[in-house]
Structures are given as structure tokens and as C-alpha cells.
Coordinates of C-alpha atoms in Angstrom, one line a residue:
X1 CA 20.5 103.5 64.4
X2 CA 23.8 105.9 65.2
X3 CA 24.0 107.9 68.1
X4 CA 24.7 111.4 67.3
X5 CA 25.9 114.0 69.4
X6 CA 24.6 117.7 69.7
X7 CA 28.0 118.9 68.3
X8 CA 27.4 122.3 66.5
X9 CA 28.6 122.1 62.8
X10 CA 30.5 125.4 62.5
X11 CA 32.1 126.7 59.1
X12 CA 35.0 129.0 58.9
X13 CA 35.5 131.3 55.8
X14 CA 38.3 134.3 56.1
X15 CA 38.1 133.9 59.8
X16 CA 34.5 134.1 59.9
X17 CA 32.1 131.8 61.7
X18 CA 29.2 130.5 59.5
X19 CA 26.9 128.1 61.6
X20 CA 24.8 128.3 58.5
X21 CA 23.3 127.1 55.1
X22 CA 23.9 129.1 52.3
X23 CA 20.9 129.4 50.2
X24 CA 21.6 129.9 46.2
X25 CA 19.7 132.9 45.3
X26 CA 17.6 130.7 42.4
X27 CA 15.9 128.4 44.8
X28 CA 14.0 131.5 46.7
X29 CA 11.4 133.4 45.2
X30 CA 12.7 135.8 42.4
X31 CA 12.5 139.0 44.5
X32 CA 15.1 141.6 44.5
X33 CA 14.4 142.6 48.2
X34 CA 13.0 139.2 49.5
X35 CA 14.9 136.1 51.2
X36 CA 17.4 135.1 48.4
X37 CA 20.3 135.8 50.5
X38 CA 18.9 134.8 53.7
X39 CA 20.9 131.8 55.7
X40 CA 19.5 128.5 57.3
X41 CA 20.5 127.4 60.5
X42 CA 22.6 123.9 60.6
X43 CA 21.6 123.1 64.4
X44 CA 18.2 124.5 65.3
X45 CA 15.3 125.2 63.5
X46 CA 14.7 128.0 61.5
X47 CA 12.4 130.8 62.6
X48 CA 9.6 130.4 60.1
X49 CA 9.2 128.1 57.1
X50 CA 10.1 128.4 53.6
X51 CA 9.0 127.1 50.2
X52 CA 8.9 123.3 49.7
X53 CA 11.2 123.5 46.6
X54 CA 13.7 125.4 48.4
X55 CA 13.9 122.9 51.5
X56 CA 14.1 120.2 48.7
X57 CA 16.9 121.7 46.8
X58 CA 19.1 122.3 50.3
X59 CA 18.6 118.7 51.1
X60 CA 19.4 117.4 47.7
X61 CA 22.3 118.9 47.5
X62 CA 23.8 118.1 50.6
X63 CA 23.1 114.4 49.7
X64 CA 24.8 114.7 46.4
X65 CA 28.0 114.4 48.6
X66 CA 27.1 110.7 49.7
X67 CA 28.8 107.9 47.6
X68 CA 26.7 106.4 44.6
X69 CA 25.1 103.5 46.1
X70 CA 25.2 101.5 42.9
X71 CA 28.9 101.5 43.2
X72 CA 29.0 100.5 46.9
X73 CA 30.5 97.4 47.0
X74 CA 30.8 97.0 50.7
X75 CA 27.4 97.0 51.7
X76 CA 25.0 93.7 51.5
X77 CA 22.0 96.1 51.1
X78 CA 19.9 96.2 47.9
X79 CA 20.4 99.0 46.2
X80 CA 18.1 99.0 43.0
X81 CA 14.6 98.0 42.7
X82 CA 12.3 98.5 39.6
X83 CA 9.8 101.7 39.2
X84 CA 7.3 99.5 39.9
X85 CA 7.9 98.5 43.2
X86 CA 9.2 102.4 44.0
X87 CA 5.7 102.7 43.2
X88 CA 4.2 100.1 45.9
X89 CA 6.9 101.8 48.4
X90 CA 5.4 104.9 47.6
X91 CA 1.9 104.1 47.7
X92 CA 2.3 102.1 51.4
X93 CA 4.7 104.7 52.7
X94 CA 2.0 106.0 55.1
X95 CA 0.7 102.8 56.8
X96 CA 1.7 101.6 60.0
X97 CA 2.9 98.1 60.1
X98 CA 1.9 97.6 63.9
X99 CA -1.4 98.9 63.2
X100 CA -2.9 95.6 61.9
X101 CA -6.7 96.3 62.6
X102 CA -6.6 99.2 60.6
X103 CA -4.5 97.8 57.8
X104 CA -5.4 94.4 57.8
X105 CA -4.6 93.3 54.1
X106 CA -1.0 94.5 55.0
X107 CA -1.2 92.3 57.7
X108 CA -2.3 89.6 55.1
X109 CA 0.7 90.4 52.8
X110 CA 3.2 89.7 56.0
X111 CA 1.4 86.5 56.8
X112 CA 1.6 85.4 53.2
X113 CA 5.4 86.2 53.0
X114 CA 6.0 84.0 56.1
X115 CA 3.8 81.3 54.7
X116 CA 6.2 81.7 51.4
X117 CA 9.4 81.4 53.5
X118 CA 8.2 78.4 55.5
X119 CA 7.6 76.3 52.0
X120 CA 11.1 77.8 50.7
X121 CA 13.1 76.9 53.8
X122 CA 11.6 72.8 53.7
X123 CA 9.3 73.8 57.1
X124 CA 7.6 69.9 58.1
X125 CA 4.4 71.5 58.3
X126 CA 4.5 75.2 57.0
X127 CA 1.3 76.0 58.3
X128 CA 2.3 75.4 61.7
X129 CA 5.4 77.8 61.1
X130 CA 5.5 81.4 63.5
X131 CA 7.4 84.1 61.9
X132 CA 7.2 87.7 61.5
X133 CA 8.6 90.8 59.5
X134 CA 11.1 93.1 61.1
X135 CA 13.1 95.9 60.5
X136 CA 16.3 93.8 59.4
X137 CA 18.2 90.6 60.4
X138 CA 19.6 92.3 63.7
X139 CA 16.1 92.8 65.2
X140 CA 15.4 89.3 63.7
X141 CA 18.6 88.1 65.5
X142 CA 17.7 89.4 68.7
X143 CA 14.2 87.9 68.5
X144 CA 15.5 84.2 67.8
X145 CA 17.8 85.0 70.6
X146 CA 15.2 86.0 72.8
X147 CA 13.1 82.7 71.9
X148 CA 16.3 80.7 72.6
X149 CA 17.0 82.6 76.1
X150 CA 13.0 82.3 77.3
X151 CA 12.9 78.6 76.4
X152 CA 16.4 77.8 78.2
X153 CA 15.1 79.5 81.3
X154 CA 11.9 77.6 81.5
X155 CA 13.7 74.7 81.7
X156 CA 15.7 75.9 84.2
X157 CA 13.5 77.6 86.9
X158 CA 15.3 77.0 89.7
X159 CA 18.9 77.4 88.4
X160 CA 18.4 80.8 86.5
X161 CA 18.7 83.4 87.6
X162 CA 20.1 82.4 91.3
X163 CA 23.5 80.5 90.0
X164 CA 23.3 79.9 86.4
X165 CA 24.5 82.2 83.4
X166 CA 23.1 81.4 80.3
X167 CA 25.6 81.8 77.2
X168 CA 25.4 81.2 73.5
X169 CA 27.9 79.9 71.0
X170 CA 28.9 81.2 67.8
X171 CA 32.0 81.9 65.5
X172 CA 34.0 84.8 65.8
X173 CA 32.6 86.0 62.4
X174 CA 29.0 86.6 63.3
X175 CA 27.3 89.7 62.8
X176 CA 27.8 92.6 65.4
X177 CA 24.2 92.4 66.2
X178 CA 24.5 88.8 68.0
X179 CA 27.4 90.7 70.3
X180 CA 24.5 93.2 71.0
X181 CA 22.2 90.5 71.9
X182 CA 24.8 89.1 74.3
X183 CA 25.3 92.2 75.8
X184 CA 21.8 93.8 76.2
X185 CA 20.4 90.4 77.4
X186 CA 23.2 89.8 79.7
X187 CA 24.0 86.2 77.7
X188 CA 27.4 85.3 78.0
X189 CA 29.2 85.1 74.5
X190 CA 31.3 81.9 73.7
X191 CA 33.0 82.6 70.2
X192 CA 34.9 80.1 68.1
X193 CA 37.8 81.9 66.7
X194 CA 39.2 81.4 63.2
X195 CA 42.3 79.1 62.6
X196 CA 44.6 79.2 59.8
X197 CA 42.4 79.1 56.9
X198 CA 39.5 78.4 58.2
X199 CA 37.4 81.6 58.9
X200 CA 34.0 80.6 60.3
X201 CA 32.7 78.3 63.0
X202 CA 34.1 74.9 63.0
X203 CA 31.4 72.2 64.7
X204 CA 33.2 70.3 67.2
X205 CA 34.6 73.3 68.3
X206 CA 31.2 74.8 68.9
X207 CA 30.1 71.7 70.3
X208 CA 33.0 71.5 72.9
X209 CA 31.7 74.9 74.1
X210 CA 28.5 74.0 74.8
X211 CA 27.4 73.1 78.4
X212 CA 24.1 72.7 80.5
X213 CA 23.8 76.6 80.6
X214 CA 24.1 76.8 76.6
X215 CA 21.0 78.6 75.1
X216 CA 21.6 77.4 71.5
X217 CA 24.5 77.8 68.7
X218 CA 24.1 80.4 65.8
X219 CA 25.3 79.2 62.8
X220 CA 26.0 81.9 60.0
X221 CA 24.9 81.0 56.3
X222 CA 27.0 83.5 54.4
X223 CA 29.5 85.1 56.7
X224 CA 30.1 88.8 56.2
X225 CA 34.1 88.1 56.4
X226 CA 34.1 85.9 53.2
X227 CA 31.0 85.4 51.8
X228 CA 31.3 81.5 53.2
X229 CA 28.3 79.1 54.3
X230 CA 28.9 77.7 57.8
X231 CA 28.5 73.7 57.7
X232 CA 25.3 74.2 59.4
X233 CA 24.7 69.8 59.0
X234 CA 28.0 69.2 60.4
X235 CA 27.4 71.5 63.3
X236 CA 23.7 69.5 63.9
X237 CA 25.4 66.5 63.7
X238 CA 28.5 67.2 66.4
X239 CA 25.1 68.3 68.6
X240 CA 23.5 65.1 67.9
X241 CA 26.4 63.5 69.1
X242 CA 26.8 65.8 72.3
X243 CA 23.2 65.1 73.1
X244 CA 23.6 61.0 72.7
X245 CA 26.9 61.3 75.4
X246 CA 25.5 64.1 77.5
X247 CA 22.0 64.4 77.1
X248 CA 22.8 68.1 76.5
X249 CA 19.8 68.9 73.6
X250 CA 21.0 72.1 72.2
X251 CA 18.8 74.0 69.5
X252 CA 20.5 75.5 66.4
X253 CA 19.6 79.1 64.8
X254 CA 20.5 79.7 61.4
X255 CA 21.2 83.7 60.5
X256 CA 20.7 83.2 56.9
X257 CA 20.5 87.3 56.8
X258 CA 21.7 86.9 53.4
X259 CA 22.4 83.0 52.5
X260 CA 18.7 82.0 53.2
X261 CA 17.7 83.8 50.1
X262 CA 20.3 82.6 47.8
X263 CA 20.9 79.0 48.8
X264 CA 17.3 78.0 48.3
X265 CA 17.8 79.0 44.6
X266 CA 21.3 78.2 43.8
X267 CA 22.2 75.5 46.2
X268 CA 18.7 73.3 46.9
X269 CA 20.7 70.2 47.8
X270 CA 22.5 72.1 50.5
X271 CA 20.8 71.0 53.5
X272 CA 20.8 74.0 55.9
X273 CA 17.1 75.0 56.9
X274 CA 14.4 73.1 58.7
X275 CA 15.3 69.9 57.1
X276 CA 17.6 69.6 59.8
X277 CA 15.3 68.7 63.0
X278 CA 17.9 70.8 65.2
X279 CA 17.2 74.1 63.6
X280 CA 14.8 76.0 65.6
X281 CA 14.7 79.3 63.9
X282 CA 15.9 81.1 60.9
X283 CA 16.2 85.0 59.8
X284 CA 16.9 86.4 56.8
X285 CA 17.2 89.9 55.4
X286 CA 14.8 91.1 52.8
X287 CA 16.8 94.1 52.1
X288 CA 20.1 91.8 51.1
X289 CA 19.4 89.2 48.7
X290 CA 15.4 89.2 49.5
X291 CA 15.9 92.3 46.7
X292 CA 13.9 94.8 48.7
X293 CA 15.1 98.4 49.6
X294 CA 15.9 98.6 53.5
X295 CA 14.4 97.9 56.0
X296 CA 12.8 94.3 56.4
X297 CA 13.5 91.3 57.3
X298 CA 12.0 88.1 58.4
X299 CA 12.0 85.5 61.5
X300 CA 10.7 82.2 61.6
X301 CA 10.3 79.5 63.9
X302 CA 9.8 75.9 63.5
X303 CA 6.9 75.0 65.0
X304 CA 4.8 77.6 68.1
X305 CA 6.8 75.3 70.7
X306 CA 10.2 77.0 69.3
X307 CA 8.8 80.4 70.3
X308 CA 7.4 80.8 74.0
X309 CA 3.7 81.7 74.3
X310 CA 5.1 84.8 76.7
X311 CA 7.1 86.4 74.5
X312 CA 4.0 86.7 71.9
X313 CA 1.3 89.6 71.7
X314 CA -2.0 89.6 70.4
X315 CA -3.8 92.3 68.6
X316 CA -7.7 92.2 66.9
X317 CA -7.6 91.6 63.3
X318 CA -10.4 91.2 61.4
X319 CA -12.4 90.3 63.9
X320 CA -9.7 87.7 65.5
X321 CA -6.2 87.5 66.9
X322 CA -3.5 88.5 65.3
X323 CA 0.2 87.6 66.6
X324 CA 2.8 90.0 67.2
X325 CA 6.4 89.5 67.8
X326 CA 8.9 92.4 67.7
X327 CA 11.3 95.0 69.5
X328 CA 9.7 97.9 67.8
X329 CA 6.5 99.4 67.3
X330 CA 5.2 101.9 64.7
X331 CA 7.1 101.4 61.1
X332 CA 6.3 101.7 57.9
X333 CA 4.1 98.8 56.0
X334 CA 5.8 99.6 52.4
X335 CA 8.7 97.3 52.8
X336 CA 6.6 94.2 53.6
X337 CA 4.4 95.1 50.5
X338 CA 7.8 95.4 48.4
X339 CA 8.9 92.0 49.7
X340 CA 5.6 90.7 48.9
X341 CA 5.7 92.4 45.5
X342 CA 9.1 90.9 44.6
X343 CA 8.5 87.5 45.6
X344 CA 5.3 87.9 43.0
X345 CA 7.2 89.4 40.6
X346 CA 10.2 87.1 40.7
X347 CA 8.4 83.7 41.8
X348 CA 11.2 80.9 42.0
X349 CA 12.7 80.8 38.7
X350 CA 13.0 84.6 38.7
X351 CA 14.8 84.5 41.8
X352 CA 17.1 81.9 40.6
X353 CA 18.1 84.0 37.4
X354 CA 18.7 87.1 39.6
X355 CA 20.9 85.0 42.3
X356 CA 22.8 82.9 39.5
X357 CA 23.6 86.0 37.6
X358 CA 24.8 87.7 40.5
X359 CA 27.2 84.8 41.8
X360 CA 28.3 84.6 37.7
X361 CA 29.3 88.1 38.2
X362 CA 31.4 87.4 41.3
X363 CA 33.0 83.9 40.2
X364 CA 34.0 85.7 37.1
X365 CA 35.2 88.9 38.6
X366 CA 37.3 86.8 41.4
X367 CA 39.0 84.8 38.7
X368 CA 39.9 88.1 36.7
X369 CA 41.5 90.0 39.8
X370 CA 43.4 86.3 40.7
X371 CA 44.7 86.5 37.1
X372 CA 46.6 89.9 37.8
X373 CA 48.7 88.5 39.8
X374 CA 48.8 90.9 42.6
X375 CA 46.3 89.3 44.9
X376 CA 45.4 85.8 46.4
X377 CA 41.7 84.7 46.5
X378 CA 40.3 83.6 49.8
X379 CA 37.0 82.7 48.5
X380 CA 35.7 82.8 45.3
X381 CA 32.1 84.4 45.3
X382 CA 30.7 80.3 44.7
X383 CA 28.7 80.7 47.9
X384 CA 27.4 84.1 48.6
X385 CA 28.2 86.4 45.5
X386 CA 30.7 87.4 47.9
X387 CA 34.7 87.2 47.9
X388 CA 37.7 88.3 49.8
X389 CA 40.9 88.5 48.4
X390 CA 44.4 89.9 49.7
X391 CA 47.7 90.8 48.2
X392 CA 50.0 88.0 47.1
X393 CA 52.8 86.6 48.3
X394 CA 55.9 88.6 47.5
X395 CA 53.7 92.0 47.0
X396 CA 55.8 94.6 49.5
X397 CA 54.7 97.8 47.7
X398 CA 51.1 98.2 48.8
X399 CA 49.0 96.6 51.0
X400 CA 44.7 96.1 50.7
X401 CA 43.9 99.7 52.5
X402 CA 46.2 101.4 50.2
X403 CA 44.0 99.6 47.0
X404 CA 41.1 100.4 48.7
X405 CA 42.3 104.1 49.2
X406 CA 42.8 104.2 45.5
X407 CA 39.3 102.7 44.4
X408 CA 37.6 105.4 46.2
X409 CA 39.2 107.8 43.9
X410 CA 37.3 106.0 41.2
X411 CA 34.1 106.5 43.3
X412 CA 34.5 102.4 43.9
X413 CA 33.9 101.8 47.8
X414 CA 35.6 98.3 48.6
X415 CA 36.3 97.6 52.3
X416 CA 39.5 96.5 53.5
X417 CA 39.9 95.6 56.9
X418 CA 41.6 92.7 59.3
X419 CA 40.1 89.5 60.3
X420 CA 39.4 89.1 64.3
X421 CA 41.0 86.2 66.6
X422 CA 43.0 84.1 66.0
X423 CA 43.7 85.9 62.6
X424 CA 44.6 89.4 63.3
X425 CA 47.3 89.1 60.9
X426 CA 45.4 88.7 57.8
X427 CA 43.9 92.0 55.8
X428 CA 41.5 91.5 52.9
X429 CA 39.3 93.7 50.7
X430 CA 35.8 92.1 50.3
X431 CA 33.5 92.3 47.4
X432 CA 29.9 92.0 47.6
X433 CA 28.3 91.9 44.2
X434 CA 24.5 92.6 44.3
X435 CA 21.5 92.7 41.4
X436 CA 22.2 95.6 39.4
X437 CA 26.1 95.0 39.5
X438 CA 26.3 93.6 35.9
X439 CA 29.2 91.9 34.2
X440 CA 29.7 95.5 32.3
X441 CA 29.8 97.5 35.7
X442 CA 32.4 94.7 36.7
X443 CA 34.4 95.5 33.7
X444 CA 34.4 99.1 34.5
X445 CA 35.5 98.2 37.9
X446 CA 38.7 96.0 36.8
X447 CA 39.6 98.7 33.9
X448 CA 39.8 101.0 37.1
X449 CA 42.1 98.5 39.0
X450 CA 44.6 97.8 36.3
X451 CA 44.5 101.5 36.1
X452 CA 45.9 102.5 39.7
X453 CA 48.0 99.3 39.8
X454 CA 51.1 100.5 37.7
X455 CA 51.0 103.5 40.4
X456 CA 50.6 101.2 43.5
X457 CA 53.7 99.3 42.4
X458 CA 56.0 101.6 42.1
X459 CA 55.3 103.0 45.8
X460 CA 58.3 102.4 48.2
X461 CA 56.1 100.7 50.8
X462 CA 52.5 100.4 52.1
X463 CA 51.3 103.9 53.1
X464 CA 49.9 102.8 56.5
X465 CA 46.7 101.3 57.4
X466 CA 44.1 104.3 58.7
X467 CA 41.9 102.9 61.4
X468 CA 38.8 104.8 60.4
X469 CA 38.5 102.4 57.4
X470 CA 39.7 99.4 59.3
X471 CA 36.5 98.0 59.7
X472 CA 34.4 94.6 58.7
X473 CA 31.6 96.6 57.2
X474 CA 29.1 94.2 58.8
X475 CA 25.9 95.4 57.4

């Protein structure tokens, strides 16, 4: 959640201060002496109520200035659902997810979703897997990190906190929530930098950073920087070798925010999940390739032993106890119900068809962009339906920031950003293809890109990087 300072949004017109929102006369009652020309204060509560239609139009008109979400190729978040899913969301909007004794059927749908994911991710005993819904992958990662830290502290009661400081090993490409976790819960972040054409975690480098204070290793199934899968099985193998050599037994968490809802359907033979004994926990975002509007995420642990009991709270549920684990309290049950709807609606074959179509769009668009000759692909959309590209060798008239800026003029939001250490020299564009971004829309995008390229080629030099948009768009 963004922090907003109490800054007064003051507008000026002809030298006059306008700290209010003007109301269109059509929005008010048809009363020539009434409040048709009243203004609404921007930063304080109005003195009295207004008609609901007027309030709606004021909010609606303000939000028209936001980008069209369907054309936002920066975000991983779902931007389209069926009308029936919208109805499910609407019907559950007033149910508080935390009140499991008040809304036992909503709690049951959450349990079923956890069980479905346990089967999907090849848990050795799906009935013993414990999991929960969250507001998104950020909360799910926080919970997974807390479990790793608590397990480590229980194994080191004498050394912690007296002399030992826990650390967590990960690639420099992890989502920013892992940096937040380490900051909030006082864990040292040990990050493997990028090198050359390797843009994610190196297995041996990860193992080399581990010691007796390491609570775990985070692997990412679908890097936000370029859409590539990290080699989870190879990381586990390197940690197996480390255990045989030193006795250190380091668990692995898989941050599958996006890939955990892609790989099971499109890459079924890829071993990254609970088939690997060293994988203790997995998270995903239901609101990304789980195909549900934000915000919903999921966190699952292999066994009850992987989630320390003292972190679990229990509430009464249908005359029994329901375990709960979360950082938030009140939140709507609508996204959980929508996730269950989507699981029922699509099934395995439906998810496979949706994700395959999205991957085909990504791969096709990547190839056509490469064929323009002005760009070089870093990834091709054949893992996550996401690819990154930069300007080709010899292109000196424009850079990726120029391309991003000009695409925005055509209403396409494509982020441009530099990579982290040790590849700060590399600036790229990244495209996230989601359900709803069809082959037809990709054709329209390519037409717009072709239209602006001649003018970019005529530039004498790049216009310079605007720092405000030089971001990796981690969401």
C-alpha cells in the first residue's frame, strides 16, 4: 500500500487558487437556483451529502485519466475476467474473509483451493499440506520467510539472538517484497548478482553464500526482469551437495508468483515444486496467471512441520478449529470465491489452453519485434509469457526509454529500466502478455511500434533516461 502525504492539491486558474473540484451542472438537480455550480473540496470532507449519481460521476470522471488496464503491458496482474466472475466478486464483496465462523462456506472454498494447489504442485501427501490465502504474493512471501526464520531460530536457541544473525540467500532479481521481509524482520539479505547473460540465480553461487546462519534459499519461478525460470532443481542439487559436504541442511522456498500457475500446465516435466524434497514452501499470485482480479495470493507448506505451530492461530469453525496464518485481518472473501470459480470454470485443460495461447502470443510478438532489426531479444516468452529486449548493436539514435515514451503516446504502457548489479549497463524493455492480450492486440501493438520507428531512427541521439520511469516494474 502506497503512503500518501497530506499534500494539498491546489490548482490555479488565472492566478486564482482552486482547491476544489468543479461540478458539471448536469450532475446536479435541475434546479436553476440550487447547487448546480457548487464545488467539492479536494482535501477535506464536504460539509454535507450529495446525490449518489453526482458522487459517482465525479469519481468516474477523475479515473478516466488512468491508463486502459488492458493496454498495460507492464503489469502481471489480471485485467480481465468473465461477467460471471464479476458477479461472484460482487456477491461476496461484503464477506469478511477472517470471519470463518460467520462465513464457513467461504472458508471451505479457501480450503478447497489450497487442496487443489497441493495436488497441482505434486505434494507427496496433499492432505497433510497446510496453506492459506493472502492478499497477494508479497504477503505470501512474508509468511514463507517468517516460517523459515522461526524454524531456524528453533534450531539455534542458544546462538540466536545472542551472537547469530540469520540470513536469506536469493538472486538480485527477486521481487522487492523479499527485501522488505529482510528489512522488517531483521534478516541479512545475501543476493547473488547478475553476470554476463545470466540474469537470475546461479545454483553454485547460492550454495557458496550459505552458512550455519542461513534460514533458506529463495528461488523464483518466473523472474520479473525477463520472464525466465530460475533452475530450482539445480539449486536443490547444489544444496544437497552442500549438506553432504558440511552437514548444513538449507530449505528452499519457491516464489512462484507467476510461474507456479504457468509451469504446471505448459511445462509438466519441469521439476521445480514439491517433487523436490528440499522445497519446503511455495507461493503464487492468484491475481496474476491464476487469472483472478487483485488481490489474492496463496502460500503452501509441504508438511505441518514446515510451518511452526506457534505461528498458526486457530479460530472456531463449524464446531471445530480452523488454522489461520496471515499478516492481515479483515479483507473481502470475494477474491477467494473468484479463485475457486476460476478453478472450476477452467480445470486443468482450460488453464492449459489459456496459458498456451498467451505463450504463443508472447513468442510470436517477440519474433516479430526481433525481425524489425532494431532490437535484440534477451528472452523469447517461452517460459513465462514475458520477454525482455533491448536495442540492437549499432542502434545509436534512440534507446529503450525513447521507445517506452513514444509507445505511451499510443496508450501502450511498456516499462523501460536498467538491470541490477552487475548488469547496470543493460537497459531493456519488458512486455508481459496476459489473458486478454490477444494476437489481434499484438498486431495492433506491432503496427504502432512500426509507425514510430522511422521518427526514432531520425533522432540525432537518445533523448535521455527519465529517472521517474527507470523502474523494473516488480508488480
